[in-house]
DNA sequence: CTTTCTCCTTAACCCAAATCAAGATTTAAA
DNA sequence: TTTAAATCTTGATTTGGGTTAAGGAGAAAG
């Protein structure tokens, strides 16, 4: 079947989570998958719409954000081999609270809501898989909340550049500022202070 | 069996989530449940420990908080007929980032990690149940994050007193302040302003 | 090569909330 | 009931980050 290889990344991901998954279960699963491509700047989901798909990112980069008083507050970034969705809306079937936007040309492998419910009924491994995906999403939210609660902005910045170095390569700084919950100006100040602190280490004349 | 009725609340909760659950599945499940009672002020989990149980609250009240610079930042409250755990630690088997503390004398019905994994293997409905619990936890985190992102402190306070009125009855205000992410002093001022605003409604002389 | 965006930086000023401090009020204990 | 502890309120001061504004550097487009 044409384009079958587009599901390979997702298949690998499934096999990692559930090594015991049968070929038959995979065949049923893959029969409801669809590929979608987005150009840089296109929306996956808009606030107010019901999010009807869970998407696995083959390649590309997506950001999720709230629009608050005309400005955007970025919640998260997602990239290759990760899932993305306004999963709250997807689960509750209620309008999304956030936007999802492709920041680069992006290829997705998607499952729609009804098909996923069908899989939960028909494929024995699906609930296990669904549990692991929900658990992972939950853990991600925890990490987010932990970092926001525990660190100063400066500390969170230090952590970000060491733990997610690719972010600073692929994302402009004003978006990182939004992700940290501050203005670009404040972010700029913090950066220069941090740099100054580093250079305060004693130097020989 | 002595104390069997202590599992009734949890059984009801399961039946609501998974009406099709068989008696046999319930019997296997209940065989790994244990009851624990805590006095007011006792810890369920301390930061740095691995959280080894998921707990269903029969009665009582629990708070979860981060310790940051000697002060506590409250993440959530949990009460009767809700689950509580440092679920991030429970899932990852890594040290907890937060404390869980009984704020009243509390009775819990618990499952330990190994038993739960066994249930996932042996009880067909368990993965479905586990998925629903993880999804619910995820949705709760989303709500939390949404409100923090979208509302002013004053707005979040208004929402709190209308949607969770029992909180103000059972929890001192300085803890509600911590939950909202502000100091008790700031909370006091916001409250008095909000009260003043209400009394500004035209009055006849 | 020059122009035009887009993005980043720096400075001056402002404000909401933190901090510091002192009382007042409520609750629990003795 | 009196005392002690915990909680809540109010005021004065400080401060981190927001806002506004203006200039600079890079990348893309012409």
Tab-separated table of C-alpha atoms in Angstrom, chain B:
chain	number	residue	atom	x	y	z
B	1	UNK	CA	-14.037	-10.813	56.147
B	2	UNK	CA	-13.496	-8.081	58.716
B	3	UNK	CA	-13.366	-4.546	57.260
B	4	UNK	CA	-14.726	-5.633	53.875
B	5	UNK	CA	-17.229	-2.805	53.974
B	6	UNK	CA	-14.282	-0.395	53.928
B	7	UNK	CA	-13.876	-1.214	50.208
B	8	UNK	CA	-17.485	-0.375	49.330
B	9	UNK	CA	-16.818	3.241	48.399
B	10	UNK	CA	-14.014	2.218	46.051
B	11	UNK	CA	-16.157	-0.554	44.583
B	12	UNK	CA	-18.900	1.947	43.815
B	13	UNK	CA	-16.365	4.186	42.158
B	14	UNK	CA	-15.051	1.349	39.975
B	15	UNK	CA	-18.572	0.311	38.994
B	16	UNK	CA	-19.251	3.847	37.848
B	17	UNK	CA	-16.116	3.957	35.685
B	18	UNK	CA	-16.447	0.384	34.348
B	19	UNK	CA	-20.048	-0.838	34.739
B	20	UNK	CA	-19.161	-4.071	32.972
B	21	UNK	CA	-16.594	-5.099	35.585
B	22	UNK	CA	-17.204	-8.694	36.656
B	23	UNK	CA	-17.532	-9.833	40.272
B	24	UNK	CA	-14.550	-12.097	39.744
B	25	UNK	CA	-12.387	-9.206	38.607
B	26	UNK	CA	-13.510	-7.223	41.607
B	27	UNK	CA	-12.636	-10.107	43.908
B	28	UNK	CA	-9.099	-10.327	42.540
B	29	UNK	CA	-8.788	-6.558	42.796
B	30	UNK	CA	-10.072	-6.342	46.353
B	31	UNK	CA	-7.663	-9.070	47.445
B	32	UNK	CA	-4.737	-6.666	47.041
B	33	UNK	CA	-6.381	-3.678	48.742
B	34	UNK	CA	-5.282	-2.547	52.184
B	35	UNK	CA	-6.719	0.008	54.586
B	36	UNK	CA	-4.540	2.657	56.188
B	37	UNK	CA	-5.532	5.296	58.698
B	38	UNK	CA	-3.607	8.487	59.297
B	39	UNK	CA	-3.885	11.063	62.066
B	40	UNK	CA	-4.071	14.722	61.181
B	41	UNK	CA	-0.575	15.926	60.392
B	42	UNK	CA	0.890	12.594	59.290
B	43	UNK	CA	2.617	12.261	55.944
B	44	UNK	CA	1.516	9.869	53.194
B	45	UNK	CA	4.618	10.639	51.145
B	46	UNK	CA	7.704	12.783	51.711
B	47	UNK	CA	9.838	14.419	49.068
B	48	UNK	CA	12.713	12.130	48.129
B	49	UNK	CA	10.858	8.888	48.917
B	50	UNK	CA	9.460	6.730	46.128
B	51	UNK	CA	5.671	6.765	46.325
B	52	UNK	CA	4.679	3.100	46.421
B	53	UNK	CA	0.881	3.314	46.778
B	54	UNK	CA	-2.137	4.753	45.055
B	55	UNK	CA	-4.667	5.720	47.699
B	56	UNK	CA	-8.414	6.124	47.517
B	57	UNK	CA	-9.744	8.396	50.267
B	58	UNK	CA	-12.640	6.898	52.257
B	59	UNK	CA	-12.808	9.969	54.447
B	60	UNK	CA	-10.489	12.794	55.349
B	61	UNK	CA	-8.538	15.503	53.566
B	62	UNK	CA	-5.059	15.546	52.083
B	63	UNK	CA	-2.858	18.250	50.642
B	64	UNK	CA	-0.007	17.910	48.181
B	65	UNK	CA	2.718	20.543	48.184
B	66	UNK	CA	6.204	21.405	47.030
B	67	UNK	CA	8.688	22.669	49.584
B	68	UNK	CA	10.428	25.642	48.039
B	69	UNK	CA	12.855	27.774	50.037
B	70	UNK	CA	11.424	26.564	53.337
B	71	UNK	CA	7.869	27.493	52.360
B	72	UNK	CA	5.221	25.258	50.922
B	73	UNK	CA	3.480	25.753	47.588
B	74	UNK	CA	0.241	23.765	47.630
B	75	UNK	CA	-0.537	21.905	44.397
B	76	UNK	CA	-3.836	20.301	45.214
B	77	UNK	CA	-6.267	19.140	47.840
B	78	UNK	CA	-7.938	15.721	47.730
B	79	UNK	CA	-10.879	14.506	49.802
B	80	UNK	CA	-13.470	11.740	50.161
B	81	UNK	CA	-13.984	9.549	47.068
B	82	UNK	CA	-10.951	10.874	45.267
B	83	UNK	CA	-7.574	9.284	44.571
B	84	UNK	CA	-4.352	10.682	45.862
B	85	UNK	CA	-0.710	9.782	45.251
B	86	UNK	CA	2.508	11.342	44.106
B	87	UNK	CA	1.570	9.582	40.894
B	88	UNK	CA	4.573	10.880	38.995
B	89	UNK	CA	6.876	9.133	41.459
B	90	UNK	CA	4.598	6.093	41.523
B	91	UNK	CA	4.744	5.680	37.739
B	92	UNK	CA	8.418	6.461	37.263
B	93	UNK	CA	9.649	4.734	40.455
B	94	UNK	CA	11.757	7.801	41.120
B	95	UNK	CA	11.893	9.981	44.248
B	96	UNK	CA	8.863	12.152	44.846
B	97	UNK	CA	9.039	15.884	44.145
B	98	UNK	CA	6.312	16.721	46.614
B	99	UNK	CA	4.843	15.963	50.004
B	100	UNK	CA	1.438	14.428	50.721
B	101	UNK	CA	0.053	15.198	54.158
B	102	UNK	CA	-3.198	14.344	55.957
B	103	UNK	CA	-4.914	17.561	57.024
B	104	UNK	CA	-7.596	15.687	58.981
B	105	UNK	CA	-7.795	12.164	60.372
B	106	UNK	CA	-7.956	10.188	57.138
B	107	UNK	CA	-8.824	6.645	56.044
B	108	UNK	CA	-7.306	5.328	52.826
B	109	UNK	CA	-7.751	2.230	50.674
B	110	UNK	CA	-4.443	1.506	49.006
B	111	UNK	CA	-2.854	-0.574	46.257
B	112	UNK	CA	0.906	-0.962	46.086
B	113	UNK	CA	2.857	-0.757	42.830
B	114	UNK	CA	3.647	-4.444	42.367
B	115	UNK	CA	0.067	-5.500	43.046
B	116	UNK	CA	-1.215	-2.972	40.554
B	117	UNK	CA	1.156	-4.285	37.871
B	118	UNK	CA	-0.131	-7.764	38.665
B	119	UNK	CA	-3.711	-6.531	38.196
B	120	UNK	CA	-2.775	-5.024	34.836
B	121	UNK	CA	-1.585	-8.498	33.847
B	122	UNK	CA	-4.401	-10.594	35.327
B	123	UNK	CA	-7.585	-8.538	35.329
B	124	UNK	CA	-8.958	-7.698	31.877
B	125	UNK	CA	-10.681	-4.507	33.055
B	126	UNK	CA	-7.609	-3.174	34.850
B	127	UNK	CA	-5.969	-1.479	31.877
B	128	UNK	CA	-9.236	0.197	31.025
B	129	UNK	CA	-9.537	1.346	34.621
B	130	UNK	CA	-5.892	2.416	34.702
B	131	UNK	CA	-6.385	4.351	31.486
B	132	UNK	CA	-9.418	6.152	32.877
B	133	UNK	CA	-7.610	7.039	36.088
B	134	UNK	CA	-4.589	8.333	34.185
B	135	UNK	CA	-6.882	10.285	31.845
B	136	UNK	CA	-8.718	11.801	34.807
B	137	UNK	CA	-5.458	12.795	36.455
B	138	UNK	CA	-4.315	14.306	33.200
B	139	UNK	CA	-7.538	16.292	32.846
B	140	UNK	CA	-7.154	17.550	36.401
B	141	UNK	CA	-3.655	18.790	35.647
B	142	UNK	CA	-4.979	20.493	32.507
B	143	UNK	CA	-7.697	22.284	34.450
B	144	UNK	CA	-5.125	23.446	36.952
B	145	UNK	CA	-2.816	24.722	34.256
B	146	UNK	CA	-5.664	26.343	32.294
B	147	UNK	CA	-6.882	28.339	35.235
B	148	UNK	CA	-3.395	29.432	36.170
B	149	UNK	CA	-2.730	30.575	32.634
B	150	UNK	CA	-6.024	32.247	31.825
B	151	UNK	CA	-7.275	34.002	34.938
B	152	UNK	CA	-6.126	36.759	37.220
B	153	UNK	CA	-5.667	35.874	40.878
B	154	UNK	CA	-8.911	37.674	41.730
B	155	UNK	CA	-10.756	35.712	39.058
B	156	UNK	CA	-9.341	32.426	40.298
B	157	UNK	CA	-10.465	33.312	43.812
B	158	UNK	CA	-14.028	34.064	42.657
B	159	UNK	CA	-14.058	30.760	40.807
B	160	UNK	CA	-12.761	28.890	43.817
B	161	UNK	CA	-15.401	30.158	46.233
B	162	UNK	CA	-18.207	29.314	43.819
B	163	UNK	CA	-16.915	25.961	42.505
B	164	UNK	CA	-15.194	24.514	45.571
B	165	UNK	CA	-17.082	26.153	48.442
B	166	UNK	CA	-16.146	23.377	50.888
B	167	UNK	CA	-12.485	24.410	50.570
B	168	UNK	CA	-13.014	27.647	52.461
B	169	UNK	CA	-14.751	25.688	55.223
B	170	UNK	CA	-12.107	23.039	55.744
B	171	UNK	CA	-8.879	24.820	54.849
B	172	UNK	CA	-7.285	27.886	56.471
B	173	UNK	CA	-6.927	30.897	54.217
B	174	UNK	CA	-3.161	30.970	54.202
B	175	UNK	CA	-3.265	27.560	52.545
B	176	UNK	CA	-5.754	28.750	49.961
B	177	UNK	CA	-3.355	31.615	49.336
B	178	UNK	CA	-0.538	29.117	48.824
B	179	UNK	CA	-2.781	27.147	46.450
B	180	UNK	CA	-3.440	30.319	44.456
B	181	UNK	CA	0.279	31.038	44.433
B	182	UNK	CA	0.285	34.228	46.491
B	183	UNK	CA	1.171	35.261	50.040
B	184	UNK	CA	-1.462	35.276	52.807
B	185	UNK	CA	-1.120	39.068	52.986
B	186	UNK	CA	-1.864	39.515	49.302
B	187	UNK	CA	-4.801	37.115	49.590
B	188	UNK	CA	-6.242	39.061	52.498
B	189	UNK	CA	-6.094	42.282	50.501
B	190	UNK	CA	-7.724	40.680	47.454
B	191	UNK	CA	-10.529	39.337	49.626
B	192	UNK	CA	-11.261	42.714	51.206
B	193	UNK	CA	-11.232	44.391	47.804
B	194	UNK	CA	-13.635	41.776	46.424
B	195	UNK	CA	-15.952	42.285	49.433
B	196	UNK	CA	-15.811	46.063	48.973
B	197	UNK	CA	-16.694	45.658	45.297
B	198	UNK	CA	-19.768	43.574	46.225
B	199	UNK	CA	-20.969	46.166	48.756
B	200	UNK	CA	-20.603	48.917	46.160
B	201	UNK	CA	-23.862	47.685	44.628
B	202	UNK	CA	-26.314	50.653	45.004
B	203	UNK	CA	-28.087	50.803	48.378
B	204	UNK	CA	-31.231	52.757	49.408
B	205	UNK	CA	-30.926	55.318	52.245
